[in-house]
Structures are given as C-alpha cells and as structure tokens.
XYZ file of N, CA and C in Angstrom:
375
model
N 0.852 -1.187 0.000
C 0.000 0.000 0.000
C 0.889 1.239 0.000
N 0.418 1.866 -0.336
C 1.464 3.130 -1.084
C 0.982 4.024 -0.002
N 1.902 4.786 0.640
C 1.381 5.714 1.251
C 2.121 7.692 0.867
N 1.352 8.513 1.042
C 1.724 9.754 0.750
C 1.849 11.084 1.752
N 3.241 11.624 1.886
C 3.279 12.665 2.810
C 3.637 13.964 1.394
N 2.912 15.217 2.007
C 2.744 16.524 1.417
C 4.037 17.172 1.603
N 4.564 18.511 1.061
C 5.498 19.236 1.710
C 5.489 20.879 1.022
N 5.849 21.532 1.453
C 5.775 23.047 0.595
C 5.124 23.640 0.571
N 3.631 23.510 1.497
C 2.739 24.565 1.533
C 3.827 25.656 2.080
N 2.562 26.865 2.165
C 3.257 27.858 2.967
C 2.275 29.261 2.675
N 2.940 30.527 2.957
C 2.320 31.926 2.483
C 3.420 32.700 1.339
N 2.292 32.780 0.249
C 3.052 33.443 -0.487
C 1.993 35.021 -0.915
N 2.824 35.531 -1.290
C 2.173 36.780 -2.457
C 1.643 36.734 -3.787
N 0.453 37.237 -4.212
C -0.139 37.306 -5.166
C 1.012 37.441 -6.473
N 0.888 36.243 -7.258
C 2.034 36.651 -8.191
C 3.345 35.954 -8.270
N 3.316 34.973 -6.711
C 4.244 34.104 -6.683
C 4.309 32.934 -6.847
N 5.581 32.221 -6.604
C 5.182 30.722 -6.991
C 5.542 29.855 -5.854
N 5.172 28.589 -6.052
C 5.479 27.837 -4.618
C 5.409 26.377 -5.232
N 6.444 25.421 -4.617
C 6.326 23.733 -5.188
C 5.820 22.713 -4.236
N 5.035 22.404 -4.510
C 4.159 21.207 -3.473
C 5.173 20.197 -4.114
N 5.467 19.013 -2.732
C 5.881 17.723 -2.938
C 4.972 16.920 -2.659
N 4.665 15.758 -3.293
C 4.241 14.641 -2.818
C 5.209 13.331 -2.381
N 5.771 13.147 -1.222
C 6.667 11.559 -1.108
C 5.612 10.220 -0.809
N 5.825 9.504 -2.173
C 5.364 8.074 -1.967
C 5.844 6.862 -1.498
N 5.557 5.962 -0.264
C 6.339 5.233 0.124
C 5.589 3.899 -0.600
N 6.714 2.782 -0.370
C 6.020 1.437 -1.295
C 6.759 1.192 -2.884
N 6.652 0.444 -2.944
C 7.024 0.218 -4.522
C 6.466 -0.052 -5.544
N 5.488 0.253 -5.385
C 4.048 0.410 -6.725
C 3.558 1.845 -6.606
N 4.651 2.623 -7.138
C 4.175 4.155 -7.380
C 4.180 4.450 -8.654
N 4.416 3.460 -9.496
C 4.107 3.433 -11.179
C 2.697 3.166 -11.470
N 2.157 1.844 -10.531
C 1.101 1.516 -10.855
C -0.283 2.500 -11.089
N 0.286 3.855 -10.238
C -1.030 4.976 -9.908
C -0.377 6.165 -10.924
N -1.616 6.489 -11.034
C -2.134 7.820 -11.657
C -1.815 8.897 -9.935
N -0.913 10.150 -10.548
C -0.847 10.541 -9.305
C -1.645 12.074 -9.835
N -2.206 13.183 -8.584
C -3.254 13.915 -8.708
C -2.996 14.991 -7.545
N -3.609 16.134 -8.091
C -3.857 17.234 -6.787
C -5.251 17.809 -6.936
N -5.657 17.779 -5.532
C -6.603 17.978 -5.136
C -6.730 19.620 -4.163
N -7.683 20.527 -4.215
C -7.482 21.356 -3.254
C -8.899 21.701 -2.776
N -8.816 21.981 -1.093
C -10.326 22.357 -0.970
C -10.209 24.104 -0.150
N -11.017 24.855 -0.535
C -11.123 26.374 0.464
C -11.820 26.112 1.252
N -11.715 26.946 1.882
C -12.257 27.335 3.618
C -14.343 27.052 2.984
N -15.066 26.704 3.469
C -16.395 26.681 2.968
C -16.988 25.941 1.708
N -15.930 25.243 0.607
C -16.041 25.192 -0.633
C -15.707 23.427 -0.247
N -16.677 22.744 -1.706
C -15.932 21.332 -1.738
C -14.312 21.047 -2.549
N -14.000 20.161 -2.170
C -12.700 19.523 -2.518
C -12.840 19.672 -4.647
N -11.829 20.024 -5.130
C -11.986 20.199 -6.371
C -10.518 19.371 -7.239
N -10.501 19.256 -8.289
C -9.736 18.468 -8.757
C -8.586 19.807 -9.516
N -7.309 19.540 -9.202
C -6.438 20.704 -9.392
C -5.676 20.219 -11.016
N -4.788 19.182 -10.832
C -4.174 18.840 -12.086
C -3.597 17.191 -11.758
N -3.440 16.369 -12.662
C -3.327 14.847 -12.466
C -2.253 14.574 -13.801
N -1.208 13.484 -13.205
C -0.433 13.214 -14.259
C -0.511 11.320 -14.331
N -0.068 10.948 -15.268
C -0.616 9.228 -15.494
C 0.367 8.457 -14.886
N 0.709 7.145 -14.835
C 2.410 6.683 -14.373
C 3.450 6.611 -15.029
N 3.146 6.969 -16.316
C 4.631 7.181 -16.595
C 5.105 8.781 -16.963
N 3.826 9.534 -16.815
C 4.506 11.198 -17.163
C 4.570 11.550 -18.356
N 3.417 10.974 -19.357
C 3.394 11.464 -20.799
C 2.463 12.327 -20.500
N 1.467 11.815 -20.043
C -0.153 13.054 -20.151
C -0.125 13.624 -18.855
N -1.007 14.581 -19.131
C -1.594 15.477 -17.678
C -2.306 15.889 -18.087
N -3.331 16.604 -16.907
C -4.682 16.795 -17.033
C -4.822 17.987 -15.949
N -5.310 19.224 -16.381
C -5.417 20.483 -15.282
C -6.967 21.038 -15.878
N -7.181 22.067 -14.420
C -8.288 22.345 -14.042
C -8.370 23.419 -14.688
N -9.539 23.538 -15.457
C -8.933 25.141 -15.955
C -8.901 26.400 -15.570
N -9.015 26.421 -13.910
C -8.015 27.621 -13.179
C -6.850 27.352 -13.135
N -6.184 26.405 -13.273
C -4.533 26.580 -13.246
C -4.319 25.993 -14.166
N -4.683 25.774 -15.453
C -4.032 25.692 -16.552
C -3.261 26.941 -17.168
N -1.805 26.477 -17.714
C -1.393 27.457 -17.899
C -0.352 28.105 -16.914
N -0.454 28.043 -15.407
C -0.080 28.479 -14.048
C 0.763 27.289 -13.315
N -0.075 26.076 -13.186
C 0.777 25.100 -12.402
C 1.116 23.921 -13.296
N 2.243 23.257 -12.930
C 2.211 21.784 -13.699
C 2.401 20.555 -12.915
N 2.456 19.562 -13.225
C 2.377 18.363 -12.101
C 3.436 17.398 -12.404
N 4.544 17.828 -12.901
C 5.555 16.615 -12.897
C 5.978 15.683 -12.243
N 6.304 14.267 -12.581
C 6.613 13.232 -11.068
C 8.048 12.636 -11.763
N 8.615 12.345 -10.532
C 9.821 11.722 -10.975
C 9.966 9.979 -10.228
N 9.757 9.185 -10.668
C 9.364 7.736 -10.270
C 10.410 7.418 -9.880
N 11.590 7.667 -10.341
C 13.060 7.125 -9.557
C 13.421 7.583 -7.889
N 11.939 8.552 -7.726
C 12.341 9.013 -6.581
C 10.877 8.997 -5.740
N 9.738 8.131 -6.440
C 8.101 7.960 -5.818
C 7.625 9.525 -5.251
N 7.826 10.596 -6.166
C 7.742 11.940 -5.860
C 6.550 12.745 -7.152
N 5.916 13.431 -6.769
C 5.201 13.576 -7.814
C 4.912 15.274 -7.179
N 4.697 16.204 -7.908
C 5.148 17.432 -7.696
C 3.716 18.537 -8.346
N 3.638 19.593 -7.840
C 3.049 20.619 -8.028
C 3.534 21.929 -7.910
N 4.063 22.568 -9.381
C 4.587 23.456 -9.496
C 3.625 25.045 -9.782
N 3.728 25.527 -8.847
C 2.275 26.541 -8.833
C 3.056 27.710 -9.198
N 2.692 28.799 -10.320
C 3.201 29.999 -10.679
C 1.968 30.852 -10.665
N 2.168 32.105 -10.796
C 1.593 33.335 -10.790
C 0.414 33.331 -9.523
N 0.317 32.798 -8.748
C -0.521 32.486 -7.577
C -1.347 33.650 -7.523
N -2.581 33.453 -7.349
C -3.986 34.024 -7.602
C -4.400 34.036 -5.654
N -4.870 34.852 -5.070
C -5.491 34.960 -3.718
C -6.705 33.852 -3.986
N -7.210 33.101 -5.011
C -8.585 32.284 -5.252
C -7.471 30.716 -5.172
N -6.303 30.712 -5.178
C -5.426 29.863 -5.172
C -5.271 29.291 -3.516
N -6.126 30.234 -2.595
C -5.691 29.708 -1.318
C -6.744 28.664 -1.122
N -5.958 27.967 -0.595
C -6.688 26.468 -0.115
C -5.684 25.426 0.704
N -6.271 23.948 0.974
C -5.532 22.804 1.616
C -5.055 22.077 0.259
N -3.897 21.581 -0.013
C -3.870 21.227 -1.268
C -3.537 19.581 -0.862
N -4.171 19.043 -1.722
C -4.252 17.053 -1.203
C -3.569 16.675 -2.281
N -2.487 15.561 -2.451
C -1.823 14.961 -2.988
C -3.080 13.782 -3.084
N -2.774 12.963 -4.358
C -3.911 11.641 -4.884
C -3.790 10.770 -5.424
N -3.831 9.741 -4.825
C -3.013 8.901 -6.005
C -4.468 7.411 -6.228
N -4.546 6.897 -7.516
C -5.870 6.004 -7.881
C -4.785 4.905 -9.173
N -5.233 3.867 -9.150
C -4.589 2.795 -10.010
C -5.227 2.850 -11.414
N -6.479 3.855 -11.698
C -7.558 3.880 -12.480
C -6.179 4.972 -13.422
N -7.128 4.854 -14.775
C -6.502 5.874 -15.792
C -6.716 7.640 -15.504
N -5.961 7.848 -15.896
C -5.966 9.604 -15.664
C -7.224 9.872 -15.819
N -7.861 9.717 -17.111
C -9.369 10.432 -17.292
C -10.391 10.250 -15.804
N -9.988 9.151 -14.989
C -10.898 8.911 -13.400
C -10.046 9.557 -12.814
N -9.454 9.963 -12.667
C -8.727 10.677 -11.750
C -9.223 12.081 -11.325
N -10.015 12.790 -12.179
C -10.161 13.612 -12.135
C -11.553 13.886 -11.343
N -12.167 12.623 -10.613
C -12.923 12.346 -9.832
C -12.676 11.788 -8.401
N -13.206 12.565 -7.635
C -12.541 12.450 -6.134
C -12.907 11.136 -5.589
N -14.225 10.607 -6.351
C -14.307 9.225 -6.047
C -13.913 7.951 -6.350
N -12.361 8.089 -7.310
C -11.484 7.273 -8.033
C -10.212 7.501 -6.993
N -10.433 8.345 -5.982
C -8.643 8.389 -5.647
C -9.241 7.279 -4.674
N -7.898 6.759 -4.459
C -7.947 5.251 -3.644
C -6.837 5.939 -2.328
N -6.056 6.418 -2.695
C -5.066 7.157 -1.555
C -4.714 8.339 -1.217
N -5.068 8.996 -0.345
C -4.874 10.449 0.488
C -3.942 10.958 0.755
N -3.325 12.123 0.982
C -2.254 12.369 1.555
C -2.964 13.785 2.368
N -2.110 14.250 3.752
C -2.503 14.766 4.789
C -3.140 16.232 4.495
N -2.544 16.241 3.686
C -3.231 18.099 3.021
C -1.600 18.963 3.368
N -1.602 19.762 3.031
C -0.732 20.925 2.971
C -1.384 22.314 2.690
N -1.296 23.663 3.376
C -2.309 24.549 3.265
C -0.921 25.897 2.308
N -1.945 26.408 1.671
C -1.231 26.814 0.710
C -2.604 28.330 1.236
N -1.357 29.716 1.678
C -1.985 30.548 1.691
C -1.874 31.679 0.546
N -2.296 32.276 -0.206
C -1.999 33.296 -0.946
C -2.693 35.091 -0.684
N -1.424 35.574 -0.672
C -1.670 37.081 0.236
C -2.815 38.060 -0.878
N -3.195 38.852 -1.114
C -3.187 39.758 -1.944
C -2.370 41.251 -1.602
C-alpha cells in the first residue's frame, strides 16, 4: 500500500510561486495515476491537475491551466506541483492523490484510492 506525505505549503504573495511535494512510500508508485486535489475554507474539494504513471499526459483544471504543472519523478516515488503566478482564489488545503484507475478517473474524487494529509497553501493579496 502506497502511502503519501505533502510538503511546501506555505504563504506566499499574489504573483508568486510555490512547489508542493508529494513523497510516496512502497514500490508500486508506477502503478497509480498521481493527482492534486485542493479544498477552500467553505467550498468542496476540487480536482487541481493529475499526471498518469509514466509522465506522458496530464490533465489540469482550468483555473490553473497554464499556471501550475504536475511533474513526477518515479526514480524518486515523488510527484510534484509546481504553482506559478498564484492568484489569492489559489488559497486552499492542497491534497496529494493517487488512484490505479486511468488519468481520465482521476479527475474524480471518487477514483482516488489514496490520500495524503493536506498541505495549506496561503496566498496574500
């Protein structure tokens, strides 16, 4: 069972950028489709951007298309969220995701099979 710890939240300024980590433990971190998830203060959990297991495709939300990307590096069970031009509508808990299903389910919160703790990602204006 694969498990996932977050890293890199933090507070930034409107305009900045910030890199979420995901560390996967286990040795079936190929087998999953890995994913970010973020929820705001009052708002449901929404689907941010998802990459497949081997890192050809990805799939973003189209508020951060364009802004963040989701690269993973498997030699290291790490899968990443690279957030630019950060928007104050950008603040939220951001969830790492990982599902054995194809990218296109992924993009449904009821396909992720594994959680990771959240990381809170503030953005100033």
């Amino acid at each position: 069972q694969v498990q996932l710890v977050e890293s890199g939240g933090g507070l930034v300024q409107t305009g900045g950028s910030l890199r979420l980590s995901c560390a996967a433990s286990g040795r079936t971190f190929t087998s999953y489709s890995m994913g970010w998830f973020r929820q705001a203060p009052g708002k449901e959990r929404e689907f941010v951007a998802g990459i497949n297991w081997s890192g050809d495709s990805t799939y973003y939300a189209d508020s951060v298309k364009g802004r963040f990307t989701v690269p993973r590096d498997n030699a290291k069970n790490t899968v990443y969220l690279q957030m630019n031009s950060l928007k104050p509508e950008d603040t939220a808990v951001y969830y790492c995701a990982a599902a054995r299903s194809t990218l296109g389910y992924l993009v449904n919160s009821e396909y992720v099979e594994i959680w990771g703790q959240g990381t809170l990602v503030t953005v100033s204006s």
